[in-house]
mmCIF file of C-alpha atoms in Angstrom:
data_model
loop_
_atom_site.group_PDB
_atom_site.id
_atom_site.type_symbol
_atom_site.label_atom_id
_atom_site.label_comp_id
_atom_site.label_asym_id
_atom_site.label_seq_id
_atom_site.Cartn_x
_atom_site.Cartn_y
_atom_site.Cartn_z
ATOM 1 C CA MET C 1 14.271 16.219 -16.061
ATOM 2 C CA THR C 2 14.409 12.723 -17.490
ATOM 3 C CA ALA C 3 11.634 10.113 -17.533
ATOM 4 C CA ALA C 4 13.691 8.095 -14.948
ATOM 5 C CA THR C 5 13.908 10.934 -12.333
ATOM 6 C CA PHE C 6 10.157 11.751 -12.996
ATOM 7 C CA THR C 7 9.127 8.178 -12.103
ATOM 8 C CA ARG C 8 11.723 7.317 -9.465
ATOM 9 C CA SER C 9 9.434 8.555 -6.640
ATOM 10 C CA TRP C 10 6.357 6.573 -7.674
ATOM 11 C CA PRO C 11 7.344 3.274 -6.000
ATOM 12 C CA SER C 12 7.922 4.800 -2.617
ATOM 13 C CA VAL C 13 4.685 6.909 -2.649
ATOM 14 C CA SER C 14 2.735 3.747 -3.960
ATOM 15 C CA ALA C 15 4.217 1.803 -1.047
ATOM 16 C CA TRP C 16 2.942 4.562 1.454
ATOM 17 C CA GLY C 17 -0.483 4.430 -0.155
ATOM 18 C CA ALA C 18 -0.676 0.714 -0.084
ATOM 19 C CA GLY C 19 0.821 0.465 3.257
ATOM 20 C CA LEU C 20 -1.990 2.761 4.751
ATOM 21 C CA ILE C 21 -4.732 0.775 3.220
ATOM 22 C CA ILE C 22 -3.367 -2.589 4.093
ATOM 23 C CA ALA C 23 -2.701 -1.496 7.732
ATOM 24 C CA ALA C 24 -6.417 -0.087 7.763
ATOM 25 C CA LEU C 25 -7.752 -3.355 6.233
ATOM 26 C CA GLY C 26 -5.896 -5.500 8.768
ATOM 27 C CA ALA C 27 -6.780 -3.397 11.594
ATOM 28 C CA GLY C 28 -10.495 -3.593 10.708
ATOM 29 C CA ALA C 29 -10.258 -7.487 10.586
ATOM 30 C CA ILE C 30 -8.567 -7.351 14.205
ATOM 31 C CA VAL C 31 -11.125 -4.935 15.855
ATOM 32 C CA ARG C 32 -14.367 -6.493 14.740
ATOM 33 C CA SER C 33 -16.018 -8.201 17.585
ATOM 34 C CA ASP C 34 -17.290 -11.185 15.225
ATOM 35 C CA SER C 35 -13.846 -11.675 13.641
ATOM 36 C CA GLY C 36 -12.573 -15.127 13.791
ATOM 37 C CA ALA C 37 -9.119 -16.524 14.341
ATOM 38 C CA ALA C 38 -8.484 -16.547 10.443
ATOM 39 C CA ALA C 39 -9.535 -12.926 9.997
ATOM 40 C CA SER C 40 -7.617 -11.830 13.119
ATOM 41 C CA GLY C 41 -4.545 -13.500 12.037
ATOM 42 C CA LEU C 42 -4.725 -12.148 8.602
ATOM 43 C CA GLY C 43 -5.369 -8.706 10.088
ATOM 44 C CA ILE C 44 -2.218 -8.913 12.354
ATOM 45 C CA GLY C 45 -0.113 -9.986 9.315
ATOM 46 C CA MET C 46 -1.571 -7.221 7.190
ATOM 47 C CA VAL C 47 -0.809 -4.542 9.804
ATOM 48 C CA VAL C 48 2.797 -5.697 9.899
ATOM 49 C CA LEU C 49 2.848 -5.665 6.002
ATOM 50 C CA GLY C 50 1.362 -2.306 5.986
ATOM 51 C CA LEU C 51 3.943 -0.846 8.493
ATOM 52 C CA ALA C 52 6.732 -2.476 6.659
ATOM 53 C CA SER C 53 5.506 -0.920 3.326
ATOM 54 C CA LEU C 54 5.549 2.405 5.032
ATOM 55 C CA ALA C 55 9.075 1.945 6.284
ATOM 56 C CA TRP C 56 10.293 0.631 2.698
ATOM 57 C CA GLY C 57 8.697 3.645 1.165
ATOM 58 C CA ALA C 58 10.546 5.940 3.333
ATOM 59 C CA ALA C 59 13.880 4.360 3.047
ATOM 60 C CA THR C 60 13.456 4.202 -0.787
ATOM 61 C CA LEU C 61 12.547 7.874 -0.932
ATOM 62 C CA SER C 62 15.332 8.919 1.441
ATOM 63 C CA THR C 63 18.220 6.920 -0.345
ATOM 64 C CA GLY C 64 17.031 7.726 -3.919
ATOM 65 C CA ARG C 65 17.067 4.046 -4.938
ATOM 66 C CA LEU C 66 15.162 0.967 -4.412
ATOM 67 C CA VAL C 67 16.326 -0.673 -1.183
ATOM 68 C CA VAL C 68 16.127 -4.344 -0.734
ATOM 69 C CA PRO C 69 14.178 -4.854 -3.919
ATOM 70 C CA ARG C 70 13.857 -8.749 -3.485
ATOM 71 C CA VAL C 71 12.342 -8.171 0.003
ATOM 72 C CA ALA C 72 10.157 -5.496 -1.379
ATOM 73 C CA LEU C 73 8.835 -7.765 -4.146
ATOM 74 C CA GLY C 74 8.188 -10.616 -1.778
ATOM 75 C CA GLY C 75 6.367 -8.232 0.553
ATOM 76 C CA ALA C 76 4.183 -6.952 -2.351
ATOM 77 C CA LEU C 77 3.356 -10.493 -3.230
ATOM 78 C CA ALA C 78 2.528 -11.402 0.339
ATOM 79 C CA ALA C 79 0.406 -8.399 0.823
ATOM 80 C CA LEU C 80 -1.510 -9.126 -2.239
ATOM 81 C CA ALA C 81 -2.102 -12.709 -1.198
ATOM 82 C CA ALA C 82 -3.214 -11.490 2.298
ATOM 83 C CA THR C 83 -5.624 -8.985 0.941
ATOM 84 C CA THR C 84 -7.200 -11.491 -1.282
ATOM 85 C CA ALA C 85 -7.374 -14.084 1.435
ATOM 86 C CA LEU C 86 -9.122 -11.352 3.756
ATOM 87 C CA MET C 87 -11.715 -10.870 0.930
ATOM 88 C CA PHE C 88 -12.557 -14.522 1.251
ATOM 89 C CA VAL C 89 -12.433 -14.825 5.005
ATOM 90 C CA ALA C 90 -14.312 -11.706 6.045
ATOM 91 C CA SER C 91 -15.873 -10.681 2.782
ATOM 92 C CA ALA C 92 -18.887 -8.928 4.472
ATOM 93 C CA HIS C 93 -16.728 -6.409 6.271
ATOM 94 C CA THR C 94 -13.786 -5.948 3.816
ATOM 95 C CA SER C 95 -13.851 -3.122 1.486
ATOM 96 C CA ILE C 96 -13.598 -4.119 -2.174
ATOM 97 C CA ILE C 97 -12.509 -0.446 -3.052
ATOM 98 C CA GLY C 98 -9.789 -0.716 -0.364
ATOM 99 C CA VAL C 99 -8.607 -4.064 -1.668
ATOM 100 C CA ALA C 100 -8.658 -2.815 -5.242
ATOM 101 C CA ALA C 101 -6.804 0.280 -4.602
ATOM 102 C CA ALA C 102 -4.208 -1.430 -2.480
ATOM 103 C CA SER C 103 -3.862 -4.085 -5.181
ATOM 104 C CA LEU C 104 -3.208 -1.483 -7.825
ATOM 105 C CA LEU C 105 -0.511 0.213 -5.810
ATOM 106 C CA LEU C 106 1.044 -3.072 -4.671
ATOM 107 C CA VAL C 107 1.360 -3.877 -8.357
ATOM 108 C CA VAL C 108 3.110 -0.662 -9.067
ATOM 109 C CA VAL C 109 5.684 -1.541 -6.218
ATOM 110 C CA GLY C 110 5.915 -5.040 -7.443
ATOM 111 C CA ALA C 111 6.343 -4.219 -11.120
ATOM 112 C CA THR C 112 8.867 -1.462 -10.331
ATOM 113 C CA THR C 113 11.077 -3.801 -8.214
ATOM 114 C CA ALA C 114 10.693 -6.648 -10.483
ATOM 115 C CA VAL C 115 11.865 -4.553 -13.563
ATOM 116 C CA HIS C 116 14.714 -3.158 -11.352
ATOM 117 C CA LEU C 117 15.895 -6.755 -10.490
ATOM 118 C CA ARG C 118 15.650 -7.830 -14.054
ATOM 119 C CA ARG C 119 17.783 -4.982 -15.436
ATOM 120 C CA ARG C 120 20.355 -4.799 -12.616
ATOM 121 C CA ALA C 121 23.650 -6.499 -13.126
ATOM 122 C CA PRO C 122 24.739 -8.171 -9.856
ATOM 123 C CA GLN C 123 28.103 -6.667 -9.781
ATOM 124 C CA ASN C 124 27.016 -3.202 -10.767
ATOM 125 C CA ARG C 125 25.738 -0.969 -8.015
ATOM 126 C CA ARG C 126 24.147 2.177 -9.228
ATOM 127 C CA SER C 127 24.563 5.223 -7.154
ATOM 128 C CA ALA C 128 21.555 6.969 -5.646
ATOM 129 C CA GLN C 129 20.052 9.466 -8.196
ATOM 130 C CA PRO C 130 18.106 12.621 -7.360
ATOM 131 C CA MET C 131 14.160 12.251 -7.441
ATOM 132 C CA SER C 132 12.003 14.764 -9.282
ATOM 133 C CA VAL C 133 10.007 16.976 -7.042
ATOM 134 C CA THR C 134 7.371 17.209 -9.868
ATOM 135 C CA GLY C 135 7.231 13.423 -10.085
ATOM 136 C CA LEU C 136 6.945 13.302 -6.180
ATOM 137 C CA LEU C 137 4.061 15.738 -6.279
ATOM 138 C CA VAL C 138 2.200 14.088 -9.196
ATOM 139 C CA ALA C 139 2.570 10.614 -7.572
ATOM 140 C CA ALA C 140 1.321 12.065 -4.253
ATOM 141 C CA ALA C 141 -1.702 13.660 -5.970
ATOM 142 C CA VAL C 142 -2.594 10.254 -7.587
ATOM 143 C CA ILE C 143 -2.089 8.391 -4.373
ATOM 144 C CA ALA C 144 -4.230 10.805 -2.486
ATOM 145 C CA VAL C 145 -7.002 10.412 -5.061
ATOM 146 C CA LEU C 146 -6.874 6.672 -4.679
ATOM 147 C CA VAL C 147 -6.016 6.285 -0.964
ATOM 148 C CA THR C 148 -8.437 8.635 0.560
ATOM 149 C CA PRO C 149 -11.639 7.143 -0.769
ATOM 150 C CA ALA C 150 -10.239 3.686 -0.094
ATOM 151 C CA LEU C 151 -9.645 4.423 3.498
ATOM 152 C CA GLY C 152 -13.020 5.960 3.864
ATOM 153 C CA ALA C 153 -14.727 2.703 2.268
ATOM 154 C CA THR C 154 -12.556 0.500 4.478
ATOM 155 C CA GLN C 155 -13.967 2.242 7.641
ATOM 156 C CA ASP C 156 -17.534 1.938 6.122
ATOM 157 C CA ALA C 157 -16.959 -1.786 5.688
ATOM 158 C CA VAL C 158 -15.740 -2.463 9.093
ATOM 159 C CA LEU C 159 -18.776 -0.545 10.671
ATOM 160 C CA LEU C 160 -21.259 -2.078 8.346
ATOM 161 C CA ARG C 161 -24.316 -3.361 10.211
ATOM 162 C CA ASP C 162 -26.319 -6.648 9.582
ATOM 163 C CA ASP C 163 -29.006 -4.530 7.974
ATOM 164 C CA GLY C 164 -26.541 -3.086 5.490
ATOM 165 C CA THR C 165 -26.482 0.400 7.148
ATOM 166 C CA VAL C 166 -23.411 2.447 8.277
ATOM 167 C CA PRO C 167 -23.744 4.259 11.664
ATOM 168 C CA VAL C 168 -23.207 8.005 11.449
ATOM 169 C CA VAL C 169 -20.421 8.986 13.968
ATOM 170 C CA THR C 170 -21.014 12.412 15.185
ATOM 171 C CA HIS C 171 -18.491 14.536 17.338
ATOM 172 C CA ASP C 172 -21.124 16.454 19.310
ATOM 173 C CA GLY C 173 -19.467 18.343 22.261
ATOM 174 C CA HIS C 174 -16.006 18.460 20.651
#
């Protein structure tokens, strides 16, 4: 196994993690009863970017190569800008942990696609190469450690009351 086959799965898994967090942040901005038009608009855009990130990750993993790298780089930059903007528009109900984790994962996707674009010759199409199962498992473990707490913190930020408490949701009777 080479370093290239080990790290080939990281961008797709990072895109999935970022997509989940971005979609959660966007959904939180949409469903809050006190969200203004700016927060709702950003939320809708972030949900779309999150779903696009999930689709791009799936396409990249299934083909074994970075698909539409220019679009992916633009999407990563747009998602970074949207998450940053949401921090300013709805800072009281936006999770800093969610934003930080999504930003880190988006940087991985953006840097990978930028390096790919820099190294690729326009006339030279590389064929798909196999991905490493070990690389995929390590990437999935790292992403799970980042994404799971970020999603929890995102939910807490959305549910945050004016007095600074988060309600406990019970599932009695289920």
